[in-house]
Structure formats: C-alpha cells, structure tokens
Coordinates of N, CA and C and ligand atoms in Angstrom, one line a residue:
M1 N 0.9 -1.6 0.1 CA -0.4 0.3 0.2 C 0.8 1.5 -0.2
S2 N 0.5 2.0 -1.1 CA 1.3 3.5 -1.0 C 0.5 4.8 -0.3
L3 N 1.2 5.5 0.4 CA 0.1 6.9 0.9 C 0.0 7.6 0.0
S4 N -1.0 8.7 -0.2 CA -1.4 10.0 -1.4 C -0.4 10.8 -0.5
P5 N -0.2 11.6 -1.6 CA 0.5 12.5 -1.4 C 0.2 13.4 0.1
A6 N -0.9 13.7 -0.1 CA -1.4 14.5 1.1 C -1.2 13.5 2.4
R7 N -1.3 12.4 2.4 CA -0.9 11.9 3.7 C 0.7 11.2 3.6
T8 N 1.1 11.3 3.3 CA 3.0 11.5 2.7 C 3.2 12.7 3.4
E9 N 2.3 14.3 2.8 CA 3.2 14.9 3.6 C 3.0 15.0 5.3
R10 N 1.3 14.7 5.1 CA 1.3 14.7 6.7 C 1.9 14.1 7.9
F11 N 2.6 12.6 7.3 CA 3.7 11.9 7.9 C 5.1 12.0 7.4
A12 N 5.3 13.8 6.8 CA 6.5 13.2 6.6 C 7.9 13.1 7.8
R13 N 7.4 13.6 8.8 CA 8.5 13.5 10.0 C 8.5 12.3 10.7
H14 N 7.8 11.3 10.4 CA 7.9 9.9 10.7 C 8.5 9.1 9.4
I15 N 8.1 9.6 8.4 CA 8.8 9.2 7.0 C 10.1 9.3 6.6
V16 N 10.9 10.2 7.5 CA 12.1 10.6 7.1 C 12.8 10.0 7.8
L17 N 12.3 9.1 9.4 CA 13.1 8.5 10.4 C 13.2 7.3 10.1
P18 N 14.7 7.0 10.0 CA 14.9 5.8 9.0 C 14.6 4.5 9.8
E19 N 13.9 4.6 11.2 CA 13.3 3.4 12.1 C 12.0 3.2 11.5
I20 N 11.2 4.6 11.2 CA 9.9 4.3 10.4 C 9.7 4.2 9.1
G21 N 9.8 5.4 8.2 CA 9.8 4.9 7.1 C 8.8 5.1 6.4
G22 N 8.3 5.0 5.2 CA 7.3 4.8 4.4 C 6.8 3.2 4.9
A23 N 7.1 2.6 5.0 CA 6.7 1.1 5.0 C 6.1 1.4 6.4
G24 N 6.9 1.9 7.2 CA 5.9 2.0 8.7 C 5.3 3.0 8.7
Q25 N 5.2 3.6 7.9 CA 4.1 4.8 7.8 C 2.7 4.2 8.0
A26 N 3.2 3.0 6.2 CA 2.1 2.5 5.5 C 1.1 1.3 6.7
A27 N 2.3 0.6 7.5 CA 2.1 0.1 8.2 C 0.9 0.1 9.5
L28 N 1.0 1.5 10.0 CA 0.5 2.0 11.0 C -1.1 2.5 10.3
A29 N -1.0 2.9 9.3 CA -2.3 3.3 8.2 C -3.1 1.5 8.3
Q30 N -2.2 1.2 8.3 CA -3.7 -0.5 8.1 C -3.9 -1.1 9.7
A31 N -3.1 -0.7 10.6 CA -3.3 -1.2 11.9 C -5.0 -1.1 12.7
H32 N -5.4 -2.2 13.1 CA -6.6 -1.8 14.0 C -6.2 -1.7 15.5
V33 N -6.2 -1.0 16.6 CA -6.1 -0.7 17.3 C -7.4 -0.6 18.2
V34 N -7.6 -1.3 19.4 CA -8.4 -1.3 20.6 C -8.0 -0.4 21.7
L35 N -8.6 0.5 22.2 CA -8.3 1.4 22.7 C -9.5 0.9 24.0
A36 N -8.8 0.0 25.5 CA -10.2 0.4 26.4 C -9.3 1.3 27.6
G37 N -11.0 1.7 27.6 CA -10.5 3.0 28.9 C -9.9 4.6 28.4
L38 N -11.1 5.3 28.3 CA -10.7 6.4 27.5 C -11.0 7.8 28.6
G39 N -9.8 7.6 29.6 CA -9.5 8.3 30.4 C -8.3 8.8 30.5
G40 N -7.6 9.2 31.8 CA -6.1 9.9 31.7 C -5.3 9.5 30.9
I41 N -5.3 7.7 30.7 CA -4.4 7.4 30.0 C -4.5 6.9 28.7
G42 N -5.7 7.0 28.4 CA -6.6 6.4 26.9 C -6.6 7.8 26.4
A43 N -6.7 8.8 26.7 CA -6.7 10.2 26.1 C -5.3 10.2 25.5
P44 N -4.5 10.9 26.1 CA -3.1 11.0 25.2 C -2.5 10.0 24.6
V45 N -3.0 8.4 24.9 CA -2.5 7.2 24.0 C -3.7 7.4 22.5
L46 N -5.1 8.1 23.0 CA -5.9 8.4 21.3 C -4.7 9.5 20.7
Q47 N -4.6 10.7 21.0 CA -3.9 11.6 20.5 C -2.5 11.1 19.6
Y48 N -2.1 10.0 20.5 CA -0.7 10.3 19.5 C -1.0 9.4 19.0
L49 N -2.1 8.3 18.7 CA -1.8 7.2 18.0 C -2.2 7.8 16.8
A50 N -3.6 8.9 16.8 CA -4.7 9.2 15.9 C -3.4 10.0 15.2
G51 N -2.5 10.6 16.1 CA -1.4 11.9 15.1 C -0.3 10.7 14.4
A52 N -0.1 9.8 14.4 CA 0.5 8.8 14.1 C 0.5 8.3 12.9
G53 N -1.2 8.1 12.8 CA -2.1 7.9 11.5 C -1.8 6.4 11.4
V54 N -2.6 5.8 13.0 CA -2.8 4.2 12.8 C -4.5 4.5 12.1
G55 N -4.9 3.8 11.4 CA -5.9 4.1 10.5 C -7.0 3.9 11.1
Q56 N -7.3 2.4 11.7 CA -8.8 2.6 12.6 C -8.6 2.1 14.0
F57 N -9.7 2.6 14.8 CA -10.1 2.3 16.5 C -11.2 2.0 16.7
T58 N -11.3 1.3 17.8 CA -12.3 0.8 18.5 C -12.1 1.3 19.8
L59 N -13.1 2.4 20.3 CA -12.5 2.9 21.3 C -13.8 2.4 22.8
L60 N -13.6 2.2 23.6 CA -14.3 1.3 24.2 C -14.2 2.1 25.9
D61 N -15.1 2.1 26.3 CA -15.5 3.3 27.4 C -17.1 3.8 28.1
D62 N -17.5 2.9 29.1 CA -19.3 3.2 29.1 C -19.6 4.4 30.5
G63 N -18.4 5.7 30.5 CA -18.6 6.2 31.3 C -19.1 7.7 30.6
D64 N -18.7 8.8 31.6 CA -19.6 9.9 30.8 C -18.4 10.9 31.1
V65 N -18.3 11.8 30.2 CA -16.9 13.1 30.5 C -17.8 14.0 32.0
E66 N -17.1 13.9 33.0 CA -17.6 15.0 34.5 C -16.0 16.0 34.7
A67 N -16.9 17.0 35.1 CA -15.8 18.7 35.1 C -14.5 17.8 35.9
S68 N -14.5 17.1 36.6 CA -13.1 16.6 37.3 C -11.7 15.9 36.3
N69 N -12.8 15.2 35.2 CA -12.3 14.6 34.4 C -11.5 16.2 33.5
L70 N -11.4 16.7 33.3 CA -10.9 17.4 32.7 C -9.2 18.2 32.9
Q71 N -8.8 18.0 34.0 CA -7.8 18.3 34.9 C -6.4 17.3 34.2
R72 N -7.2 16.2 33.6 CA -6.0 15.2 32.9 C -6.6 14.4 31.6
Q73 N -7.5 14.3 31.1 CA -8.1 13.5 30.2 C -8.3 14.8 28.9
T74 N -7.3 14.9 28.4 CA -7.0 15.8 27.3 C -7.5 16.2 26.1
I75 N -8.3 14.6 26.1 CA -9.5 15.0 24.9 C -10.2 15.9 25.0
Y76 N -10.9 15.9 26.1 CA -12.1 16.5 26.6 C -11.9 18.2 26.7
T77 N -13.4 18.4 26.5 CA -13.5 20.1 26.8 C -14.9 19.9 27.6
E78 N -15.4 21.6 27.9 CA -16.5 21.5 29.0 C -17.6 21.4 28.1
R79 N -17.5 21.5 27.1 CA -18.8 20.8 25.7 C -19.3 20.0 26.1
D80 N -18.3 18.9 26.4 CA -18.3 17.1 26.6 C -19.0 17.0 27.7
I81 N -19.1 17.6 29.2 CA -19.4 17.1 30.1 C -20.8 17.1 29.8
G82 N -21.2 15.8 30.3 CA -22.6 15.0 30.4 C -22.9 13.9 29.7
H83 N -22.0 14.5 28.5 CA -21.8 13.4 27.0 C -21.1 11.7 27.1
G84 N -21.3 10.9 26.8 CA -20.5 9.5 26.5 C -19.6 10.0 26.5
K85 N -18.2 9.4 27.5 CA -16.8 9.6 26.9 C -16.3 9.3 25.4
A86 N -17.4 8.1 24.9 CA -17.1 7.0 23.6 C -17.1 8.1 22.8
V87 N -18.8 9.2 22.5 CA -19.2 9.7 21.6 C -18.2 10.6 21.6
S88 N -17.7 10.8 22.6 CA -17.1 12.5 22.9 C -15.4 11.7 22.1
A89 N -15.0 10.9 22.5 CA -13.6 10.5 21.9 C -13.3 10.5 20.4
R90 N -15.0 9.7 19.9 CA -15.0 9.8 18.2 C -15.1 11.1 17.7
R91 N -15.6 11.9 18.6 CA -15.9 13.5 17.7 C -14.5 13.8 17.5
W92 N -14.2 13.8 19.0 CA -12.4 14.0 18.9 C -11.3 14.0 17.5
V93 N -11.4 12.9 17.5 CA -11.2 11.9 16.1 C -11.3 12.6 14.7
A94 N -12.8 12.7 14.6 CA -13.3 13.1 13.7 C -13.2 14.6 12.9
N95 N -12.7 15.1 14.6 CA -12.1 16.6 14.0 C -10.8 16.9 13.5
F96 N -9.8 15.4 14.5 CA -8.5 15.4 13.8 C -8.3 15.2 12.7
D97 N -9.0 14.2 12.1 CA -8.0 13.5 10.7 C -9.1 12.8 10.5
R98 N -10.0 12.9 9.4 CA -11.2 12.1 9.0 C -11.2 11.0 8.2
E99 N -10.0 10.9 8.0 CA -9.9 9.5 7.1 C -9.5 8.3 8.2
L100 N -9.2 8.7 9.8 CA -9.6 7.3 10.2 C -10.5 6.9 10.9
Q101 N -10.7 6.0 10.7 CA -12.0 4.7 11.1 C -12.6 4.5 12.6
V102 N -13.5 4.9 12.9 CA -13.1 5.3 14.7 C -14.9 4.3 14.6
R103 N -14.8 2.9 15.4 CA -16.1 2.3 16.0 C -16.1 2.3 17.4
I104 N -17.1 2.9 17.8 CA -17.2 3.3 19.7 C -17.8 1.9 20.8
E105 N -18.1 1.6 21.1 CA -18.8 0.5 22.4 C -18.8 1.2 23.5
D106 N -20.1 1.5 24.2 CA -20.1 2.5 25.2 C -20.5 1.2 26.3
A107 N -20.6 -0.1 26.1 CA -21.4 -0.7 27.1 C -19.9 -1.1 28.1
R108 N -20.4 -1.9 29.4 CA -19.2 -2.2 30.6 C -18.9 -3.2 29.5
I109 N -17.0 -3.9 30.1 CA -16.7 -4.4 29.1 C -16.2 -5.3 30.4
G110 N -16.6 -7.0 30.2 CA -16.9 -7.5 30.7 C -16.6 -8.9 30.5
S111 N -16.3 -10.3 31.5 CA -15.9 -11.4 30.3 C -16.8 -11.8 29.2
G112 N -18.1 -11.0 29.6 CA -19.0 -12.0 28.6 C -18.9 -11.1 27.5
N113 N -18.3 -10.0 27.4 CA -18.0 -9.0 25.9 C -16.7 -9.2 25.6
A114 N -15.7 -9.3 26.2 CA -14.6 -8.9 25.9 C -13.9 -9.5 24.9
R115 N -14.4 -11.3 24.6 CA -13.5 -11.6 23.5 C -14.0 -11.0 22.5
E116 N -15.3 -10.5 22.0 CA -16.1 -9.8 21.2 C -15.5 -8.9 20.8
L117 N -14.9 -7.7 21.5 CA -14.9 -6.4 21.4 C -13.0 -6.2 21.3
V118 N -12.7 -7.4 21.3 CA -11.1 -7.0 21.4 C -10.8 -7.9 19.7
G119 N -11.4 -8.7 19.4 CA -11.4 -9.6 18.3 C -11.0 -9.4 17.1
G120 N -9.9 -9.8 16.4 CA -9.5 -9.0 14.8 C -8.3 -7.9 14.9
A121 N -8.5 -7.5 16.3 CA -7.4 -6.4 16.3 C -5.8 -6.8 16.6
D122 N -5.1 -5.9 16.2 CA -3.6 -5.9 16.4 C -3.2 -5.7 17.6
L123 N -3.6 -4.7 18.1 CA -3.4 -4.4 19.2 C -4.3 -4.0 20.3
V124 N -4.6 -4.8 21.7 CA -5.6 -4.0 22.6 C -4.9 -2.9 23.7
I125 N -4.9 -2.0 23.9 CA -4.5 -1.2 25.0 C -5.7 -1.2 25.8
D126 N -4.9 -1.3 27.4 CA -5.3 -1.1 28.0 C -5.0 -0.4 29.0
G127 N -6.3 0.9 29.2 CA -6.1 1.9 30.1 C -7.2 2.6 31.3
T128 N -8.4 1.2 30.8 CA -8.8 1.4 32.4 C -8.7 1.5 33.8
D129 N -9.8 1.2 35.0 CA -9.1 1.9 36.2 C -9.1 0.6 37.4
N130 N -9.8 -0.5 36.5 CA -9.9 -1.3 37.7 C -9.8 -2.9 37.5
F131 N -9.1 -3.8 38.3 CA -8.3 -4.9 37.7 C -9.5 -5.8 37.2
A132 N -10.4 -5.7 37.7 CA -11.4 -7.1 37.3 C -11.8 -6.8 35.3
T133 N -11.4 -5.5 35.3 CA -11.7 -4.9 33.9 C -10.5 -5.4 33.2
R134 N -9.4 -5.2 33.5 CA -8.3 -5.6 32.9 C -7.7 -7.1 33.0
L135 N -8.5 -7.7 33.4 CA -8.0 -9.5 33.6 C -8.5 -9.8 32.7
A136 N -10.5 -9.1 32.8 CA -11.2 -9.7 31.5 C -10.7 -9.4 30.3
I137 N -10.2 -8.6 30.2 CA -9.6 -7.7 28.8 C -8.5 -8.9 28.2
S138 N -7.0 -9.5 29.7 CA -6.6 -9.9 29.5 C -6.9 -11.5 28.6
D139 N -7.8 -11.7 29.7 CA -8.0 -13.3 29.3 C -8.3 -13.8 27.5
A140 N -9.3 -12.0 27.5 CA -9.7 -11.8 26.0 C -8.6 -11.8 25.1
C141 N -7.3 -11.1 25.3 CA -6.9 -11.5 24.4 C -6.1 -12.5 24.5
V142 N -5.4 -13.7 25.6 CA -4.8 -15.0 25.3 C -6.1 -15.7 24.2
A143 N -7.4 -15.6 24.3 CA -7.9 -16.3 24.0 C -8.3 -16.2 22.5
V144 N -8.4 -15.2 22.3 CA -8.4 -14.9 20.5 C -7.1 -14.4 20.0
G145 N -5.5 -14.4 20.6 CA -4.3 -14.2 20.2 C -3.7 -13.2 19.4
V146 N -4.7 -11.7 20.7 CA -4.2 -10.4 20.2 C -3.3 -9.6 21.2
P147 N -2.4 -9.0 21.1 CA -1.1 -9.1 22.3 C -1.9 -7.5 22.7
L148 N -1.8 -7.3 24.1 CA -2.6 -6.5 25.0 C -0.9 -5.2 25.6
L149 N -1.2 -4.2 25.5 CA -0.5 -3.0 25.8 C -1.2 -2.5 27.5
S150 N -0.6 -2.7 28.2 CA -1.2 -2.5 29.7 C -0.6 -1.1 30.4
A151 N -1.6 -0.3 30.6 CA -1.2 0.8 31.2 C -1.6 1.3 32.7
A152 N -0.9 1.7 33.6 CA -1.7 1.8 34.8 C -1.0 2.9 35.8
V153 N -1.4 4.0 36.1 CA -1.1 5.0 37.1 C -1.3 4.6 38.5
G154 N -0.9 5.0 39.7 CA -1.7 4.7 41.1 C -0.4 6.3 41.5
R155 N -1.2 7.4 41.7 CA -0.3 8.3 42.2 C 0.9 8.9 41.4
F156 N 2.0 8.6 42.1 CA 3.4 9.2 41.4 C 3.8 8.1 40.5
Q157 N 3.4 6.7 40.5 CA 3.8 5.7 39.4 C 3.3 5.2 39.0
G158 N 3.8 4.9 37.7 CA 3.2 4.8 36.6 C 3.8 3.2 35.9
Q159 N 3.3 2.6 35.1 CA 3.7 1.5 34.6 C 2.9 1.3 33.1
V160 N 3.8 0.3 32.1 CA 3.4 0.2 30.9 C 3.9 -1.3 30.7
G161 N 3.4 -2.2 30.1 CA 3.3 -4.0 29.8 C 3.4 -3.9 28.8
A162 N 3.9 -4.7 28.2 CA 3.1 -5.4 26.5 C 3.2 -6.8 26.9
F163 N 2.4 -7.7 26.6 CA 1.9 -8.9 26.9 C 1.3 -9.6 25.4
A164 N 2.3 -11.1 25.4 CA 1.7 -12.0 24.4 C 1.3 -13.1 25.0
G165 N 0.2 -13.4 25.7 CA -0.1 -15.0 26.7 C -0.4 -15.7 25.6
H166 N -0.8 -15.2 24.3 CA -1.0 -16.4 23.5 C -0.3 -17.0 22.9
L167 N 1.2 -16.3 22.7 CA 2.5 -17.6 22.3 C 2.9 -18.0 23.7
P168 N 3.4 -19.0 23.4 CA 3.4 -20.7 23.9 C 4.7 -19.8 25.1
D169 N 5.8 -19.2 24.8 CA 6.5 -18.9 25.8 C 6.6 -17.5 26.4
Q170 N 5.2 -17.0 25.8 CA 5.3 -15.4 26.7 C 4.5 -15.3 28.2
P171 N 4.4 -14.4 28.9 CA 3.3 -14.5 29.8 C 2.4 -13.5 29.5
C172 N 1.4 -13.2 30.2 CA 0.4 -12.5 30.1 C 0.0 -11.6 31.2
Y173 N -1.1 -10.7 31.5 CA -1.1 -9.6 32.3 C -1.6 -10.5 33.9
R174 N -1.9 -11.4 33.4 CA -2.4 -12.1 34.5 C -1.5 -13.4 35.2
C175 N 0.0 -13.6 34.7 CA 0.2 -13.5 35.2 C 1.7 -12.9 36.2
F176 N 1.3 -11.8 35.4 CA 2.3 -10.2 36.7 C 1.2 -10.5 37.5
V177 N -0.2 -10.0 37.5 CA -0.5 -9.7 38.7 C -1.8 -10.4 39.7
G178 N -1.7 -11.6 39.2 CA -2.3 -13.2 39.6 C -3.9 -13.1 39.5
D179 N -4.1 -14.3 40.6 CA -5.7 -13.9 40.5 C -6.4 -13.0 41.5
A180 N -5.6 -12.3 42.5 CA -6.2 -11.8 43.7 C -7.2 -10.8 43.2
F181 N -6.5 -10.1 42.5 CA -8.3 -8.8 42.3 C -9.2 -9.6 41.1
D182 N -9.3 -10.4 41.4 CA -10.8 -11.1 40.4 C -11.8 -10.2 41.0
A183 N -11.9 -10.2 42.2 CA -13.2 -9.5 42.6 C -13.3 -8.3 42.1
E184 N -14.4 -7.5 42.1 CA -14.8 -6.4 41.7 C -14.3 -5.4 42.9
D185 N -13.2 -4.2 42.4 CA -12.6 -3.9 43.7 C -11.5 -2.2 43.3
C186 N -10.9 -1.9 43.4 CA -9.8 -1.4 43.7 C -9.6 0.2 42.2
D187 N -11.0 0.8 41.9 CA -10.5 1.6 41.8 C -10.2 3.1 42.7
T188 N -9.3 3.8 42.8 CA -8.5 4.2 43.5 C -8.8 5.7 43.5
C189 N -8.7 6.1 42.1 CA -8.5 7.4 41.5 C -9.0 8.4 42.1
A190 N -9.8 8.3 42.0 CA -10.7 9.6 43.2 C -10.4 9.6 44.6
E191 N -9.9 8.6 45.6 CA -9.6 9.2 46.6 C -8.3 8.8 46.9
D192 N -7.8 9.1 45.5 CA -5.9 8.3 45.8 C -5.4 10.3 45.4
G193 N -5.9 10.6 44.5 CA -5.8 11.7 43.6 C -4.8 11.3 42.8
I194 N -4.7 12.4 41.6 CA -3.8 12.3 40.3 C -3.6 13.3 39.6
L195 N -1.9 13.4 39.2 CA -1.4 14.9 38.8 C -1.5 14.1 37.6
G196 N -2.4 15.4 36.2 CA -2.8 15.1 35.5 C -1.5 15.0 34.4
A197 N -0.4 15.4 34.4 CA 1.1 15.2 34.3 C 1.2 13.7 33.9
M198 N 1.1 13.3 35.2 CA 1.9 11.7 35.3 C 1.3 10.8 34.5
V199 N -0.4 11.1 34.7 CA -0.8 9.8 33.5 C -0.5 10.3 32.1
G200 N -0.3 11.6 31.8 CA 0.1 12.1 30.8 C 1.1 11.1 30.0
W201 N 2.2 11.3 31.1 CA 3.8 10.6 30.7 C 3.2 9.4 30.2
T202 N 2.8 8.5 31.4 CA 2.6 7.4 30.9 C 1.5 6.6 29.6
G203 N 1.0 7.7 29.7 CA 0.3 7.4 28.3 C 0.6 7.0 27.3
S204 N 1.3 8.4 27.1 CA 1.8 9.2 25.8 C 3.2 7.9 25.7
F205 N 4.1 7.7 26.9 CA 5.1 5.9 27.0 C 4.4 4.9 26.4
A206 N 3.0 4.8 27.0 CA 2.1 3.9 26.4 C 1.7 4.1 24.5
A207 N 1.4 4.9 23.8 CA 1.8 5.2 23.2 C 2.9 4.8 22.2
M208 N 3.8 5.1 22.6 CA 5.1 4.8 22.0 C 5.6 3.4 21.7
Q209 N 5.2 2.7 22.7 CA 5.3 1.8 22.8 C 4.3 0.3 21.7
A210 N 3.0 1.1 21.8 CA 2.4 0.8 21.1 C 2.9 0.7 19.3
V211 N 3.6 1.7 18.9 CA 3.9 2.0 17.6 C 4.9 1.0 17.4
R212 N 5.4 0.7 19.0 CA 6.6 -0.8 18.7 C 5.8 -1.8 18.3
V213 N 4.9 -2.0 18.9 CA 4.1 -3.0 18.9 C 4.0 -3.3 17.2
L214 N 3.1 -2.5 16.6 CA 2.3 -2.6 15.5 C 3.7 -2.6 14.0
L215 N 4.3 -1.6 14.6 CA 5.7 -2.2 13.7 C 7.0 -3.0 13.9
D216 N 6.5 -3.6 15.0 CA 6.9 -5.4 14.5 C 7.2 -6.3 13.3
G217 N 8.3 -6.3 12.7 CA 8.4 -6.7 11.5 C 8.1 -6.3 10.7
K218 N 7.5 -4.9 10.6 CA 7.5 -4.0 9.5 C 8.6 -3.0 9.5
A219 N 9.1 -2.5 10.3 CA 9.7 -1.5 10.2 C 11.4 -1.5 11.8
T220 N 12.6 -0.9 11.3 CA 12.9 -1.4 12.1 C 13.1 -0.7 13.7
F221 N 12.0 0.4 14.1 CA 11.8 0.6 15.3 C 10.4 -0.5 16.1
G222 N 10.1 -1.5 15.0 CA 9.1 -2.5 15.9 C 10.1 -3.4 16.9
D223 N 9.7 -3.5 17.8 CA 10.1 -4.0 18.9 C 9.0 -4.5 19.9
P224 N 8.4 -5.2 20.3 CA 7.2 -5.0 20.8 C 8.2 -5.3 22.4
Q225 N 8.9 -6.0 22.4 CA 9.1 -5.8 23.9 C 8.5 -6.7 25.1
W226 N 7.8 -8.1 24.5 CA 7.1 -8.9 25.1 C 7.4 -8.8 26.9
G227 N 7.1 -9.1 27.8 CA 7.4 -9.4 29.2 C 7.9 -8.5 29.6
K228 N 8.3 -7.1 29.3 CA 8.9 -6.3 29.7 C 8.0 -5.1 30.3
L229 N 8.3 -5.4 31.6 CA 7.3 -3.8 32.3 C 7.8 -2.6 32.8
H230 N 7.4 -1.7 32.3 CA 8.2 -0.3 32.6 C 7.8 0.4 33.2
L231 N 8.3 1.0 34.8 CA 7.6 1.2 35.8 C 8.3 3.0 35.7
M232 N 7.3 3.7 35.8 CA 8.2 5.0 36.0 C 7.7 6.0 37.2
D233 N 8.7 6.3 37.7 CA 8.1 6.9 39.3 C 8.2 8.9 39.3
G234 N 7.1 8.8 39.0 CA 7.4 10.6 39.0 C 7.6 11.7 40.1
L235 N 8.2 10.7 41.6 CA 8.5 11.7 42.4 C 10.1 12.0 41.9
K236 N 11.0 10.6 41.6 CA 12.4 11.1 41.5 C 12.6 11.9 40.7
P237 N 12.3 12.2 39.2 CA 11.6 10.7 38.7 C 12.9 9.8 38.2
G238 N 11.9 8.9 37.3 CA 13.1 8.1 36.6 C 12.2 6.7 36.3
M239 N 12.9 6.2 35.1 CA 12.2 4.4 34.9 C 13.1 3.5 35.8
R240 N 12.2 2.1 35.6 CA 13.5 1.3 35.2 C 12.5 0.3 34.8
T241 N 13.0 -1.1 34.6 CA 12.0 -1.9 33.6 C 12.3 -3.4 34.1
L242 N 11.3 -4.4 34.7 CA 10.8 -5.5 35.1 C 10.9 -6.2 33.8
T243 N 11.5 -7.8 33.7 CA 11.0 -8.6 33.0 C 10.0 -9.7 33.8
I244 N 8.8 -10.1 33.9 CA 7.6 -10.6 33.6 C 7.8 -11.8 33.2
G245 N 8.0 -13.1 34.2 CA 8.3 -14.5 33.7 C 6.7 -15.3 33.1
K246 N 6.7 -16.2 32.3 CA 5.5 -16.7 32.4 C 5.1 -17.7 33.6
D247 N 3.8 -17.8 34.0 CA 3.2 -18.5 35.1 C 3.0 -19.5 34.4
A248 N 3.4 -20.9 35.1 CA 3.1 -22.3 33.9 C 1.9 -22.5 34.7
A249 N 1.3 -21.9 36.1 CA -0.2 -22.0 36.7 C -0.9 -21.1 36.2
C250 N -1.2 -20.3 35.4 CA -1.4 -19.1 35.4 C -2.9 -19.2 34.6
G251 N -4.3 -18.9 35.2 CA -5.4 -19.2 35.0 C -6.0 -18.5 33.8
G252 N -4.9 -17.4 32.9 CA -5.4 -17.0 31.7 C -4.9 -17.4 30.5
C253 N -3.3 -18.3 30.6 CA -2.4 -18.3 29.4 C -1.4 -19.9 29.8
A254 N -1.7 -20.3 30.8 CA -1.1 -21.8 30.8 C -1.5 -22.5 30.0
G255 N -2.2 -22.9 29.6 CA -2.8 -23.6 28.5 C -1.8 -23.4 27.2
N256 N -1.5 -22.8 27.1 CA -0.2 -22.2 25.9 C 1.2 -22.5 25.9
A257 N 1.7 -23.0 27.7 CA 3.1 -23.0 27.7 C 3.2 -24.2 27.4
R258 N 4.7 -24.8 27.0 CA 5.4 -25.5 26.5 C 5.2 -26.3 27.2
Ligands
ZN1 ZN1 -0.4 -15.8 32.1

C-alpha cells in the first residue's frame, strides 16, 4: 500500500525517520487498535496514535465526561461534560483526522463481551482503572490471540507492559498480577488523587510502545518487548524495567505453555 501525497505530507516527520520510513507509516495506516478506557491514559494514547496515523480504532468506555476529568483527560472540553466518553472521543478523532476509522462501544467491558470486543485487532491497549476489567481484557486477548499493552497509574507510579500470553513462551497480564484481584475492586483514583501530567507521561509512553508493537516486522523501530514492564516514578523522577516470567499455573495463559 502506498500513501497519497496528502498523507505523505502529513506524516513526513515519521517517514523521514529511518526507523519508521514509508513502510512503517503504511503499516500504521493498516493497523487496528482497540483502546479500552478513554480516561487519563486513554486520552493521550488516542491523541498520539491518531497523530501517528493508526488507521482504525475501536474505542471502549461506558462512562460520561465529568468536570473533574478535564484536569487530565486531554481530549475532552467543557462542552463534553455530561456526554459519553466514547462518543466524545469519536468526535475528537473526526475533528482531528477524518480519514481515520472509528468504531465505539459504550457497554461495560466484562468477561461476557471482552472477546467479541477485542477480536480481530492488531493490538489492545488497556487504560481502564480496575483489576476486574483488566483481567477480563487480558484473558480475552489470550483467548483470541491479540497482544495487549497494559498501562496504569497510581499516584506517582506509572507502569506500561506489553503482553503476548497467547504465545507459548510469553507471559500474560494475569501472570503478572495473579488472580488476587478477580473481585470487583480497586478503583482508587478518586480517593488517591492523580497529577494530570503523570498520567500524560504514562499514556504517551504507552503510545510509543504501541507503535513499537505495531511496527514489529515492518520497520526497525518495531520491537514489541513482550514481557517487559516499564515502571515510571514521577517523584524521583526515573524509570526502570522489569521482566515478567510466564506463570506455568496461570489461569489465563497456562494452556499455551510449552
Ligand atoms: Zn498468564
């Protein structure tokens, strides 16, 4: 696939990078990303991946925009307050780049519908804020063979990890967190507080890691870094990286173990 002159101009700063190039840009245009959670992480992820020319999005969120979201959820404005996040996010994309295809779903994501929502994607990016949803998404990704990029923030600690638990030698997100959080719990953002720029840092880093995954085998920047968990400390500030091992007894992916 070759890009039109207008698209070539739009993405000129990518194309001139040897690590991406025309082939990488064409691959991004062909990519389908499912973005679960359109909050503080999802907003910058969407902005940077739409900016990068990812051609197709499925946007998932069952919430409405609230005034307290505007401090960090950068795609929304005052006129979106009271409207659904999914429909507001779709409107943001339509204003930004009308050539990008967007499908939205405003049902709550759970084990009953997650497989259907993530099936067929090249990558799922999870920016949801509770463990029950994250585990349902992870299990669905393993089941349908789609890689997962997980991003989360608690106070001044961010984390971004890439998982390919459907592969026999790679861990899934459940290998990392275990089964302890299966119960509905743990949405502590409202009580704990969060600095807008901290989720912005985590979300923009997640967008960069997403480009790595999408360009795997397509351009030299492509390097999915499966099983690597990047931890960001906003107080120090600094970053470090952990390697997650596959749990041979994992309830999500152990059936795929060698
Ligand atoms: Zn696992």
